[in-house]
Amino acid sequence: MPLFGLRNRNNMVVAGRTILQPLPEKRNSDRHKQYAMELLTQMHRMKMNGRKFFSCGVIPFFCVQFIFASLGQCSDLSMLSLDELLNLSVVSAAKVPGKVMKTPAAITVITGEDLRRNGVRSIPEALRMVPGMHVYQIDANKWAVSARGFSSRFANKMLVMIDGRIVYSTLFSGVFWDVQDLMMEDIDRIEVIRGPGGTLWGANAVNGVINIITKDSADTQGGLVALRAQTGPDGEVSARYGGWLNDRTSYRVYGKFFDRASFENSAGDDANDQWHQGRGGFRMDMNVSATNQLTLQGDIYDGKSGESVRYVTSAKPFLIRASAETPVTGGNVLGRWNRVFSKRSEITLQAYYDHSERDEFFIDETLDTVDVDFQHRLDVVDSLEVLYGLGYRYTRSNTAGVEILPGMYTYALQPRISRNNLFSGFLQSRLRFAGDRGELTLGTKVEHNDYTGFEWQPNGRVLWSINKDHSLWAAVSRSVRTPSRLEHDADINVGSLVEPTQHGLNLFIRLMGNENLNVEKVYSYEAGYRGRMAKPLFVDATLYYNKYKKLITAIPTGSIFPEFSGGGGRLIYPLQVANGRDTETYGMELSCSWTPVDWWRLTGGYTWFQLNSLAVGNSLEGRQGFEEDGNAKHLFSLVSYLDLPHRMEVNTALYVVGALDAAHIGKHSRFDLNFSYRPMDTITIGAGVKNLFDDAHQEFGNTVNSLDGVLVSEIPRIFYAQLKILF
């Protein structure tokens, strides 16, 4: 598909893509060079504190663009055109392939090109580009990632998948992002849905779905070696090789290792959050016949994630700081079979096994998961598509509690071993009407889990295409979140950062789980618009309102009382996990993509978010680790892709994050710069900087009173260089 807006020149068309041929270079005048140097000098002198939006963010951003744009006006590389972006195939919204313009959901696609141009080396880092996503780095190896609020390290209202394999932990119903790593060059795209997805994907897909999809092995043939070095000092090396076993079966194998140094805390001390990990894996894709496709893939990993923690004792000095390294290891294997009976009918059967082990400072867990999923797509008539499926998941969680201080500071789950079964089924129909201009989607999912029994999650969506360039959509959904194992089985004594009383006794929290918990419920109302205002401009806007019922929190079960055992005295504050408060959230998400010329694309995003919470009694919500309202009300991003002559690229990204009032963190900005040069088809040289205009800043609240006790780090400026070789 040719890039739109191309001037008439001698281009080549290869495999349906237009490859731009370079125009003769235009020499910049001495005056132009002098002006560019003056701009660079002024930017160097500016004091960037991250709090002055226009002086510290947008103005430098466009200065950089102007300087590099003045160096050349065309490129011999090609970027995805707007037409290609709007026609990307996505599967997460409907479980069957569809186009972005025809999707009745708030969806954003992060392509492999986005990852490469931004120098992304972790999944959370990539998610910063998505409107509505709250991404805060806690330390060198931990992130708080959520959609539409409720941010914490273990945000429990997001469903995250890698090639259809669910990766959230049943312990917290959150994601350990330090082990969700991939070889970035193998990622085809990341589909991000903001809003409920429970009808198709089940419980915990309350506020969004993140589906990371890797490339078919047929698209990764030959060898690749990638090297990266960055300040820290840090190092990373990864390698991949793909080939053919026969004319129908392709494969690839990969290996990756990185060693990342620790950050510093706000006092300038070592945060002890170093991070190193090695992993390897394979993927095999087989075209058994014209109608049968088989995929088999797997990964293994091993490493350590460091951290600094604090906890409270009943004796002086009361506050103890410790450093720890968490050993992490695991592996998975997944198989998927797809059978096409006709254009009207196809089935997919997927099964996987996942094993993980973590030895945390406060708790150890070994988790085994077996999952089987079946679905059948059937076009009953030309205008009616029916999709249904069945699923089963078995999890076995084996935990070992920690007694940091005998009788005083304990962290355990009862029973130690928990086995859980989840049965599910879903049915969804999609009706096209008015000459395919309109689509009506209705469906529901029914699940049975061992904690709360049967749950149902209905959904209704409608899309109307005004014309080929403009569409409207709306949705009404009901989703649920089942209790995590921690909420169900907790038996925890933790300290509280409260000054000792006049009797010299410190306050300890005794938190107990609840076997009688109900699910959290959310009723969601969404409406959106997508359209091309002009040929080079695309706008995507979403409004939403969510009403949450019976959110799980912690409430007092009695009065504070003294206790004397284990070599000292303390005050005990008894709490129990329970369904408590109701909450409402609402907001707007706006994304714009503008391609003024074929060698420059700008993508901007803005998020407005509001949360209103009604706590029940003395609920612990928002104070002791349930920091669900610690989110920025305003988020802004601006990403630029600029192609220069001689196979050079300059890519920049600006992120502005509003204040986190609950954590007393002011608003901050981050500016990233990435440069790459491809001297030949098989070699790419790159360099860049993260957080260019700020030495370091804190992004998330200090979680000293949370259940994991992890201390946050200052996120530093990072310079890096990288080399990729194909063979």
XYZ file of C-alpha atoms in Angstrom:
727
model
C 0.000 0.000 0.000
C 1.651 3.284 -1.023
C 2.179 5.994 1.528
C -0.377 8.748 1.126
C 0.705 12.254 0.222
C 3.826 11.219 -1.725
C 5.202 13.640 -4.237
C 5.560 12.336 -7.792
C 9.047 10.904 -7.937
C 10.785 7.690 -8.812
C 9.801 5.319 -6.023
C 10.061 1.550 -5.850
C 7.192 -0.711 -4.821
C 8.392 -3.817 -2.979
C 5.930 -6.357 -1.571
C 3.144 -3.818 -1.769
C 5.102 -1.134 0.139
C 6.408 2.067 -1.358
C 10.086 2.610 -0.624
C 11.047 6.255 -0.955
C 14.059 7.165 -3.049
C 16.146 10.074 -1.786
C 15.877 13.456 -3.418
C 19.052 15.423 -3.973
C 20.129 16.905 -0.674
C 19.747 20.635 -0.112
C 22.629 22.313 1.597
C 21.621 24.374 4.591
C 22.683 27.983 4.464
C 25.156 29.266 7.035
C 22.348 31.378 8.472
C 20.143 28.308 8.907
C 22.923 26.410 10.665
C 23.645 29.363 12.920
C 19.963 29.616 13.901
C 19.837 25.913 14.714
C 22.947 26.212 16.882
C 21.419 29.167 18.739
C 18.340 27.080 19.502
C 20.496 24.262 20.847
C 22.429 26.733 23.014
C 19.227 28.171 24.487
C 17.882 24.695 25.241
C 21.126 23.780 26.987
C 20.835 26.823 29.243
C 17.220 26.167 30.214
C 16.691 24.794 33.734
C 14.314 21.896 33.303
C 12.447 21.100 36.505
C 9.481 19.255 34.963
C 6.928 21.680 36.431
C 6.684 24.356 33.757
C 4.780 22.745 30.957
C 5.394 25.033 28.012
C 8.911 26.176 28.861
C 10.124 22.731 29.888
C 8.181 20.471 27.581
C 6.439 21.581 24.428
C 8.794 24.398 23.406
C 11.988 22.276 23.619
C 10.130 19.457 21.884
C 9.352 21.555 18.812
C 12.791 23.167 18.880
C 14.348 19.729 18.526
C 11.975 18.878 15.686
C 12.788 22.107 13.849
C 16.528 21.617 14.184
C 16.496 18.107 12.770
C 13.882 18.882 10.135
C 16.149 21.665 8.871
C 18.853 19.104 8.124
C 16.868 17.438 5.372
C 13.413 17.280 3.833
C 13.025 13.703 2.723
C 13.967 10.179 3.653
C 15.030 6.960 2.035
C 13.220 4.979 4.759
C 9.495 4.285 5.025
C 7.197 4.559 8.020
C 3.671 3.216 8.323
C 1.212 5.540 6.622
C -1.992 6.739 8.256
C -3.993 4.438 5.985
C -1.937 1.466 7.132
C -2.310 2.422 10.783
C -6.103 2.647 10.493
C -6.259 -0.701 8.715
C -4.137 -2.601 11.210
C -5.713 -5.922 12.098
C -6.628 -6.258 15.793
C -8.067 -9.235 17.665
C -8.341 -8.206 21.326
C -11.665 -6.363 21.106
C -13.672 -9.161 19.459
C -11.394 -12.263 19.592
C -11.519 -12.299 15.781
C -9.546 -10.094 13.354
C -10.961 -6.635 12.689
C -9.838 -3.144 11.697
C -9.138 -0.298 14.111
C -11.672 1.985 12.389
C -14.392 -0.668 12.789
C -13.732 -1.488 16.459
C -16.415 -0.382 18.976
C -13.948 -0.016 21.843
C -11.221 2.339 23.042
C -8.243 0.584 21.470
C -4.669 1.655 20.766
C -2.097 -0.389 18.872
C 1.606 -0.078 19.671
C 3.444 -1.432 16.638
C 6.892 -2.940 16.387
C 7.913 0.290 14.667
C 6.849 2.261 17.759
C 9.004 0.052 19.977
C 12.041 0.385 17.717
C 11.801 4.140 17.191
C 11.399 4.860 20.908
C 14.246 2.618 22.035
C 11.850 0.673 24.258
C 13.380 -2.122 26.359
C 10.441 -3.011 28.650
C 6.688 -3.439 28.232
C 5.655 -0.772 30.808
C 7.911 1.718 29.052
C 5.961 1.177 25.824
C 2.588 1.660 27.522
C 3.394 5.305 28.310
C 2.404 6.098 24.723
C -1.221 5.014 25.241
C -3.855 7.577 26.319
C -5.688 6.495 29.449
C -2.779 4.364 30.687
C -1.248 5.372 34.022
C 2.381 4.210 34.051
C 4.663 5.065 36.969
C 8.093 3.571 37.534
C 8.631 2.629 41.192
C 12.277 1.573 41.077
C 14.698 -0.002 38.608
C 12.568 -3.136 38.158
C 9.032 -2.309 39.328
C 6.169 -0.342 37.799
C 2.623 0.652 38.659
C 0.584 0.154 35.477
C -3.164 0.581 35.161
C -5.888 1.915 32.885
C -8.397 4.492 34.084
C -7.103 4.720 37.613
C -6.507 2.424 40.608
C -2.731 2.515 40.216
C -0.509 0.428 42.447
C 2.314 -2.030 42.011
C -0.296 -4.793 41.961
C -3.045 -3.000 40.034
C -5.782 -5.620 40.017
C -8.205 -4.408 37.366
C -6.140 -5.098 34.248
C -5.836 -8.317 32.273
C -2.417 -8.795 30.654
C -1.684 -11.502 28.078
C 1.286 -12.558 25.978
C 0.099 -14.404 22.868
C -3.113 -15.291 24.706
C -1.322 -16.514 27.867
C -2.608 -14.717 30.974
C 0.305 -13.457 33.072
C -1.229 -11.820 36.142
C -0.546 -13.377 39.551
C -3.445 -14.905 41.468
C -1.661 -13.889 44.688
C -2.404 -10.170 44.236
C -4.428 -10.244 40.978
C -1.646 -8.033 39.644
C 1.327 -8.367 37.316
C 4.983 -8.825 38.256
C 6.337 -6.681 35.431
C 9.960 -7.597 36.163
C 9.415 -11.072 34.660
C 7.174 -10.059 31.742
C 10.090 -9.508 29.426
C 10.538 -10.377 25.767
C 13.003 -9.852 22.994
C 11.549 -6.550 21.791
C 12.435 -7.265 18.173
C 10.065 -10.275 18.275
C 6.978 -8.240 19.230
C 4.595 -7.625 16.343
C 2.246 -5.305 18.240
C 0.702 -4.557 21.617
C -3.061 -4.115 21.578
C -4.335 -2.030 24.491
C -8.042 -1.808 25.254
C -9.154 0.719 27.862
C -12.434 -0.286 29.388
C -14.074 -3.599 30.276
C -13.303 -6.780 28.359
C -14.874 -9.328 30.664
C -17.414 -10.619 28.129
C -14.640 -12.222 26.092
C -11.655 -12.420 28.426
C -13.260 -13.033 31.805
C -12.839 -11.695 35.336
C -10.169 -9.069 36.061
C -10.554 -7.506 32.585
C -12.382 -4.689 34.367
C -10.536 -1.543 33.320
C -8.634 -2.850 30.337
C -6.869 -5.569 28.403
C -3.223 -5.588 27.292
C -2.514 -8.214 24.641
C 1.138 -8.571 23.606
C 1.358 -10.385 20.268
C 4.659 -11.715 18.933
C 5.607 -12.207 15.303
C 5.039 -15.367 13.335
C 8.328 -17.251 13.102
C 8.107 -17.038 9.299
C 8.596 -13.265 9.679
C 11.798 -13.604 11.734
C 14.029 -15.616 9.444
C 17.788 -15.401 9.584
C 19.887 -14.172 12.467
C 19.817 -11.052 14.621
C 22.175 -9.878 17.348
C 21.357 -6.787 19.420
C 23.769 -5.119 21.845
C 22.942 -2.242 24.172
C 24.996 -0.326 26.723
C 23.719 2.475 28.918
C 24.663 4.561 31.901
C 24.371 2.723 35.172
C 26.431 1.002 33.919
C 23.987 -1.393 32.282
C 24.376 -3.945 29.535
C 22.059 -6.058 27.417
C 22.655 -8.650 24.730
C 20.060 -10.614 22.788
C 20.235 -12.942 19.820
C 17.729 -14.687 17.598
C 17.848 -17.142 14.744
C 15.001 -18.316 12.515
C 14.813 -20.956 9.825
C 12.658 -23.591 8.138
C 12.399 -27.219 9.195
C 10.594 -27.959 5.935
C 8.539 -26.044 3.392
C 5.602 -25.829 5.829
C 7.262 -25.351 9.205
C 9.179 -22.269 10.323
C 10.882 -21.718 13.667
C 12.936 -19.300 15.720
C 14.975 -19.530 18.895
C 16.196 -16.640 21.010
C 18.253 -15.797 24.057
C 18.543 -12.603 26.070
C 20.499 -11.396 29.080
C 20.670 -8.015 30.790
C 22.337 -6.580 33.874
C 20.990 -3.264 35.154
C 22.519 -1.248 37.945
C 20.573 0.093 40.900
C 19.089 3.582 41.097
C 19.393 6.021 43.989
C 16.737 7.058 46.488
C 15.726 10.626 47.299
C 18.552 10.891 49.853
C 21.145 10.020 47.226
C 21.840 6.575 48.671
C 21.955 3.318 46.750
C 18.407 1.973 46.370
C 19.685 -1.621 46.008
C 17.189 -2.242 43.194
C 19.644 -3.800 40.743
C 18.113 -6.144 38.199
C 19.593 -8.941 36.130
C 17.896 -11.700 34.221
C 18.460 -14.238 31.487
C 15.823 -15.868 29.324
C 15.446 -17.981 26.231
C 12.686 -19.435 24.144
C 11.396 -20.741 20.858
C 8.438 -20.541 18.512
C 7.386 -22.901 15.735
C 4.593 -22.252 13.215
C 3.356 -25.048 10.990
C 0.954 -24.899 8.066
C -0.236 -28.479 8.374
C -2.543 -27.933 5.410
C -4.319 -25.086 3.678
C -6.916 -25.082 6.468
C -4.895 -26.165 9.522
C -2.290 -24.079 11.332
C -0.370 -25.101 14.437
C 1.751 -22.937 16.745
C 4.028 -24.174 19.528
C 6.100 -21.816 21.668
C 7.784 -21.593 25.049
C 10.057 -19.529 27.289
C 12.242 -19.972 30.369
C 13.845 -17.310 32.571
C 15.955 -16.911 35.685
C 17.213 -13.851 37.505
C 17.118 -11.579 40.533
C 15.284 -8.319 41.246
C 16.634 -6.116 44.026
C 14.695 -3.772 46.293
C 14.827 -1.666 49.434
C 12.131 -2.198 52.052
C 11.222 -0.703 55.410
C 9.290 -2.177 58.275
C 8.380 -1.162 61.801
C 9.428 -2.876 65.036
C 8.117 -2.494 68.561
C 11.540 -1.502 69.895
C 13.962 1.249 69.010
C 14.883 2.363 66.416
C 11.289 1.390 65.430
C 11.969 1.880 61.711
C 14.200 -0.691 59.998
C 15.470 -0.456 56.445
C 16.659 -3.567 54.650
C 17.773 -4.526 51.172
C 16.900 -7.777 49.481
C 17.180 -9.595 46.186
C 14.195 -11.572 44.950
C 15.165 -14.713 43.005
C 12.720 -15.249 40.136
C 12.500 -18.233 37.840
C 9.889 -19.742 35.590
C 8.857 -21.060 32.233
C 5.894 -21.736 30.008
C 4.841 -23.720 26.972
C 1.844 -22.935 24.751
C 0.177 -24.662 21.825
C -2.475 -23.266 19.492
C -4.404 -25.027 16.706
C -6.545 -23.188 14.181
C -8.830 -24.976 11.739
C -10.678 -23.130 8.958
C -13.678 -25.076 7.700
C -14.814 -22.341 5.309
C -15.037 -18.575 5.074
C -17.984 -18.843 7.445
C -16.576 -21.178 10.078
C -13.326 -21.715 11.978
C -12.250 -23.023 15.369
C -9.293 -22.296 17.631
C -8.016 -24.479 20.459
C -5.301 -23.205 22.779
C -3.639 -24.716 25.838
C -0.677 -23.658 27.964
C 1.227 -24.490 31.128
C 2.959 -21.785 33.166
C 5.296 -22.222 36.144
C 6.793 -19.409 38.230
C 8.736 -19.101 41.486
C 9.406 -15.940 43.530
C 11.254 -15.626 46.824
C 10.091 -12.179 47.987
C 11.254 -10.451 51.156
C 7.780 -10.794 52.673
C 6.410 -13.917 51.006
C 7.467 -16.771 48.722
C 5.217 -18.290 46.079
C 5.370 -21.113 43.570
C 2.530 -20.875 41.063
C 1.480 -23.462 38.489
C -1.222 -22.728 35.915
C -2.888 -24.960 33.329
C -5.281 -23.281 30.905
C -7.384 -24.654 28.027
C -9.496 -22.434 25.768
C -11.744 -23.272 22.801
C -13.679 -20.950 20.516
C -15.768 -21.278 17.341
C -16.615 -18.496 14.899
C -19.685 -19.075 12.742
C -21.213 -16.739 10.165
C -24.858 -17.765 10.336
C -25.732 -15.448 7.449
C -23.777 -12.732 5.671
C -24.831 -10.119 8.222
C -24.709 -12.192 11.425
C -21.561 -13.571 13.060
C -21.694 -15.740 16.170
C -18.708 -16.462 18.396
C -18.823 -18.844 21.342
C -16.299 -20.665 23.467
C -15.459 -22.679 26.567
C -12.523 -22.468 28.940
C -10.935 -24.111 31.978
C -8.089 -22.912 34.198
C -6.419 -24.683 37.107
C -4.013 -22.905 39.460
C -1.935 -24.240 42.332
C -0.365 -21.641 44.609
C 2.172 -22.763 47.204
C 3.247 -20.010 49.583
C 5.805 -19.896 52.362
C 5.198 -17.159 54.903
C 7.909 -15.037 56.460
C 8.403 -14.326 60.176
C 10.680 -11.314 60.120
C 10.347 -10.705 63.851
C 9.059 -13.679 65.900
C 5.484 -13.164 66.982
C 5.437 -9.567 65.791
C 6.080 -9.203 62.093
C 4.649 -12.094 60.114
C 3.397 -12.510 56.599
C 1.547 -15.688 55.685
C -1.437 -17.136 53.865
C -3.708 -19.811 55.288
C -3.895 -22.435 53.901
C -0.346 -22.538 52.607
C -1.334 -24.428 49.439
C -4.372 -23.321 47.471
C -5.872 -25.101 44.467
C -8.474 -23.308 42.374
C -10.586 -24.195 39.354
C -12.195 -21.772 36.938
C -14.797 -22.848 34.378
C -16.077 -20.409 31.773
C -18.177 -20.064 28.661
C -19.079 -17.114 26.463
C -21.437 -16.263 23.618
C -21.270 -13.178 21.428
C -23.152 -12.174 18.284
C -22.353 -9.356 15.872
C -25.063 -8.076 13.541
C -24.234 -5.823 10.592
C -27.028 -3.625 9.263
C -27.740 -0.627 7.027
C -25.445 -1.882 4.302
C -22.653 -2.705 6.786
C -22.587 0.886 8.043
C -23.826 -0.255 11.435
C -22.763 -3.047 13.792
C -24.530 -4.282 16.926
C -22.597 -6.587 19.261
C -24.262 -8.412 22.155
C -22.705 -11.032 24.387
C -22.027 -12.379 27.836
C -19.559 -14.566 29.680
C -20.439 -16.928 32.519
C -17.759 -18.154 34.920
C -17.614 -20.341 37.992
C -14.751 -19.865 40.449
C -14.054 -21.499 43.813
C -14.284 -18.228 45.773
C -17.618 -16.660 44.738
C -19.323 -19.242 42.523
C -21.112 -18.224 39.321
C -20.534 -14.783 37.815
C -21.818 -13.252 34.588
C -20.488 -10.357 32.513
C -22.811 -9.031 29.777
C -21.856 -6.485 27.168
C -23.550 -4.463 24.428
C -21.789 -2.390 21.762
C -22.890 -0.466 18.690
C -20.845 1.131 15.910
C -22.043 3.487 13.172
C -19.852 4.400 10.202
C -20.865 7.873 9.088
C -18.676 7.325 6.035
C -15.354 5.645 5.339
C -13.481 8.345 7.288
C -15.711 8.844 10.343
C -17.319 6.471 12.846
C -19.118 6.603 16.198
C -19.442 3.878 18.815
C -20.973 3.320 22.242
C -20.931 0.501 24.802
C -22.581 -0.625 28.043
C -20.896 -3.378 30.087
C -20.935 -5.167 33.413
C -17.642 -6.660 34.601
C -16.404 -8.268 37.806
C -13.136 -8.796 39.654
C -12.806 -11.916 41.763
C -10.918 -11.732 45.079
C -7.203 -12.439 45.015
C -5.662 -15.142 47.137
C -4.173 -12.533 49.457
C -7.604 -10.995 50.060
C -9.103 -14.430 50.688
C -6.356 -16.092 52.788
C -4.272 -13.323 54.415
C -2.834 -13.714 57.917
C -0.552 -10.710 58.251
C 1.001 -8.572 60.992
C 2.692 -5.452 59.651
C 3.949 -2.263 61.236
C 2.469 1.158 60.713
C 4.408 4.394 60.412
C 2.760 5.965 63.413
C 4.787 7.645 66.146
C 4.994 5.513 69.306
C 2.389 6.407 71.894
C 3.164 8.019 75.256
C 3.597 4.517 76.634
C 6.308 3.805 74.070
C 4.235 1.254 72.175
C 4.191 1.193 68.403
C 1.118 0.442 66.324
C 0.872 -2.805 64.369
C -1.779 -3.789 61.875
C -3.214 -7.286 61.978
C -4.860 -7.981 58.620
C -6.975 -11.079 58.118
C -8.446 -12.403 54.885
C -12.118 -13.126 54.336
C -13.565 -16.352 52.940
C -16.952 -14.686 52.410
C -15.881 -11.973 50.001
C -18.015 -11.110 46.989
C -16.758 -9.949 43.613
C -16.167 -6.308 42.820
C -18.633 -5.099 40.188
C -18.314 -2.309 37.671
C -20.950 -0.873 35.358
C -19.325 0.905 32.428
C -20.704 3.392 29.915
C -18.507 4.461 26.994
C -18.814 6.492 23.807
C -16.228 7.271 21.172
C -15.450 8.890 17.845
C -12.804 8.160 15.224
C -12.253 10.209 12.133
C -9.941 11.820 9.632
C -10.452 15.555 9.939
C -8.197 16.052 6.943
C -6.178 13.632 4.897
C -3.087 13.797 7.168
C -4.983 14.154 10.491
C -6.668 11.382 12.497
C -8.547 11.900 15.774
C -9.688 9.269 18.279
C -11.745 10.451 21.277
C -13.426 8.501 24.092
C -15.682 9.496 26.989
C -16.464 7.053 29.798
C -18.209 6.688 33.139
C -17.638 3.729 35.492
C -19.602 2.894 38.637
C -17.825 0.433 40.967
C -19.804 -1.509 43.555
C -18.498 -3.352 46.638
C -14.813 -2.645 46.136
C -12.614 -4.780 48.345
C -10.901 -2.886 51.141
C -9.901 -3.384 54.793
C -12.124 -2.355 57.691
C -11.623 -2.406 61.493
C -13.016 -5.399 63.344
C -12.537 -4.034 66.858
C -10.763 -1.485 69.019
C -7.015 -1.038 69.279
C -5.607 -3.169 72.099
C -2.157 -3.768 73.663
C -0.305 -7.036 73.229
C 2.841 -8.234 74.995
C 4.701 -11.178 73.464
C 7.756 -12.002 71.389
C 10.084 -9.905 73.523
C 8.171 -6.643 73.519
C 4.892 -4.806 73.599
C 2.841 -3.247 70.853
C -0.598 -1.923 70.031
C -2.687 -4.047 67.661
C -5.086 -2.525 65.147
C -7.287 -5.425 63.912
C -8.509 -5.242 60.330
C -10.285 -7.606 57.988
C -10.561 -7.617 54.218
C -14.172 -6.912 53.223
C -16.384 -5.558 50.478
C -16.845 -1.901 51.284
C -17.008 1.276 49.346
C -18.535 2.329 46.050
C -16.556 4.473 43.634
C -17.147 6.291 40.388
C -14.617 7.270 37.758
C -15.089 9.266 34.593
C -12.906 10.942 32.065
C -11.809 11.591 28.519
C -9.073 10.096 26.339
C -7.925 11.879 23.204
C -5.407 10.757 20.592
C -4.361 12.588 17.418
C -2.017 11.528 14.640
C -0.783 14.105 12.122
C 1.460 13.447 9.130
C 2.170 16.848 7.547
C 4.711 15.322 5.143
C 5.574 11.752 4.314
C 8.785 11.837 6.372
C 7.368 13.222 9.615
C 4.586 11.981 11.887
C 3.360 13.477 15.161
C 1.149 11.569 17.601
C -0.335 13.285 20.622
C -2.401 12.011 23.514
C -4.302 13.631 26.363
C -6.070 12.042 29.336
C -8.428 13.638 31.835
C -9.296 11.390 34.763
C -11.487 11.857 37.820
C -12.227 9.499 40.741
C -14.811 10.026 43.462
C -14.771 7.549 46.322
C -17.179 6.954 49.202
C -15.308 5.019 51.910
C -17.159 2.876 54.409
C -16.415 3.690 58.039
C -12.705 3.621 58.867
C -11.707 1.707 55.751
C -7.994 1.489 55.184
C -8.438 2.412 51.539
C -5.837 4.825 50.226
C -3.626 4.714 53.360
C -2.218 1.239 53.954
C -1.345 -0.157 50.577
C -4.710 0.168 48.880
C -3.724 3.438 47.176
C -6.395 3.348 44.513
C -6.815 7.115 44.183
C -3.144 7.961 43.721
C -3.470 8.816 40.017
C -2.704 11.885 37.950
C -5.797 13.736 36.742
C -4.032 14.927 33.602
C -1.644 13.067 31.281
C -0.137 14.377 28.056
C 2.151 12.779 25.482
C 3.639 13.916 22.191
C 5.688 11.532 20.040
C 7.531 12.495 16.864
C 8.983 10.231 14.154
C 11.282 12.063 11.760
C 13.019 10.358 8.824
C 16.149 12.017 7.467
C 18.234 11.324 4.350
C 20.949 8.688 4.315
C 18.846 6.185 6.308
C 18.808 8.245 9.482
C 15.957 8.697 11.963
C 15.387 11.088 14.845
C 12.565 10.164 17.190
C 11.465 12.125 20.243
C 8.839 11.672 22.934
C 7.496 14.067 25.544
C 5.450 12.852 28.521
C 3.838 15.250 31.004
C 2.280 13.709 34.123
C 0.056 15.608 36.532
C 0.520 15.650 40.280
C -0.199 12.647 42.491
C -1.874 14.499 45.335
C -2.272 11.475 47.614
C 1.471 10.795 47.431
C 2.510 14.484 47.554
C 4.306 14.191 44.218
C 4.233 17.206 41.930
C 3.722 17.045 38.209
C 6.745 16.160 36.130
C 7.780 15.880 32.500
C 10.044 13.471 30.685
C 11.724 13.996 27.325
C 13.237 11.075 25.377
C 15.446 11.328 22.301
C 16.427 8.462 20.003
C 18.703 8.562 16.950
C 19.377 5.680 14.574
C 21.469 5.225 11.454
C 21.427 2.290 9.073
C 24.650 2.339 7.040
C 23.589 -0.864 5.289
C 20.566 -3.147 5.229
C 22.015 -5.467 7.866
C 23.386 -2.974 10.403
C 21.597 -0.396 12.565
C 23.447 1.914 14.942
C 21.502 3.834 17.561
C 21.940 6.179 20.490
C 19.611 8.089 22.737
C 18.709 9.462 26.118
C 15.784 8.936 28.465
C 14.647 11.823 30.686
C 16.932 14.301 28.915
C 16.096 17.493 30.812
C 15.945 16.093 34.359
C 18.707 14.493 36.435
C 16.201 12.330 38.315
C 12.639 12.435 39.584
C 10.232 10.369 41.642
C 7.206 9.030 39.762
C 5.201 7.136 42.362
C 4.299 7.416 46.029
C 6.443 5.913 48.750
C 4.858 2.590 49.630
C 6.412 2.199 53.064
C 2.958 1.592 54.540
C 1.915 -0.833 51.831
C 1.773 -4.577 52.200
C 5.095 -5.116 50.407
C 7.006 -2.284 52.127
C 8.965 -1.415 48.972
C 10.672 1.982 48.875
C 10.565 4.020 45.704
C 13.635 5.194 43.799
C 14.519 8.304 41.852
C 14.212 7.621 38.110
C 17.450 8.939 36.559
C 18.497 10.291 33.201
C 19.877 7.436 31.091
C 22.136 7.636 28.028
C 22.398 4.563 25.826
C 23.942 3.226 22.628
C 22.880 0.157 20.695
C 23.877 -1.954 17.725
C 21.782 -4.434 15.726
C 23.193 -6.820 13.165
C 21.181 -9.015 10.804
C 22.685 -12.042 9.102
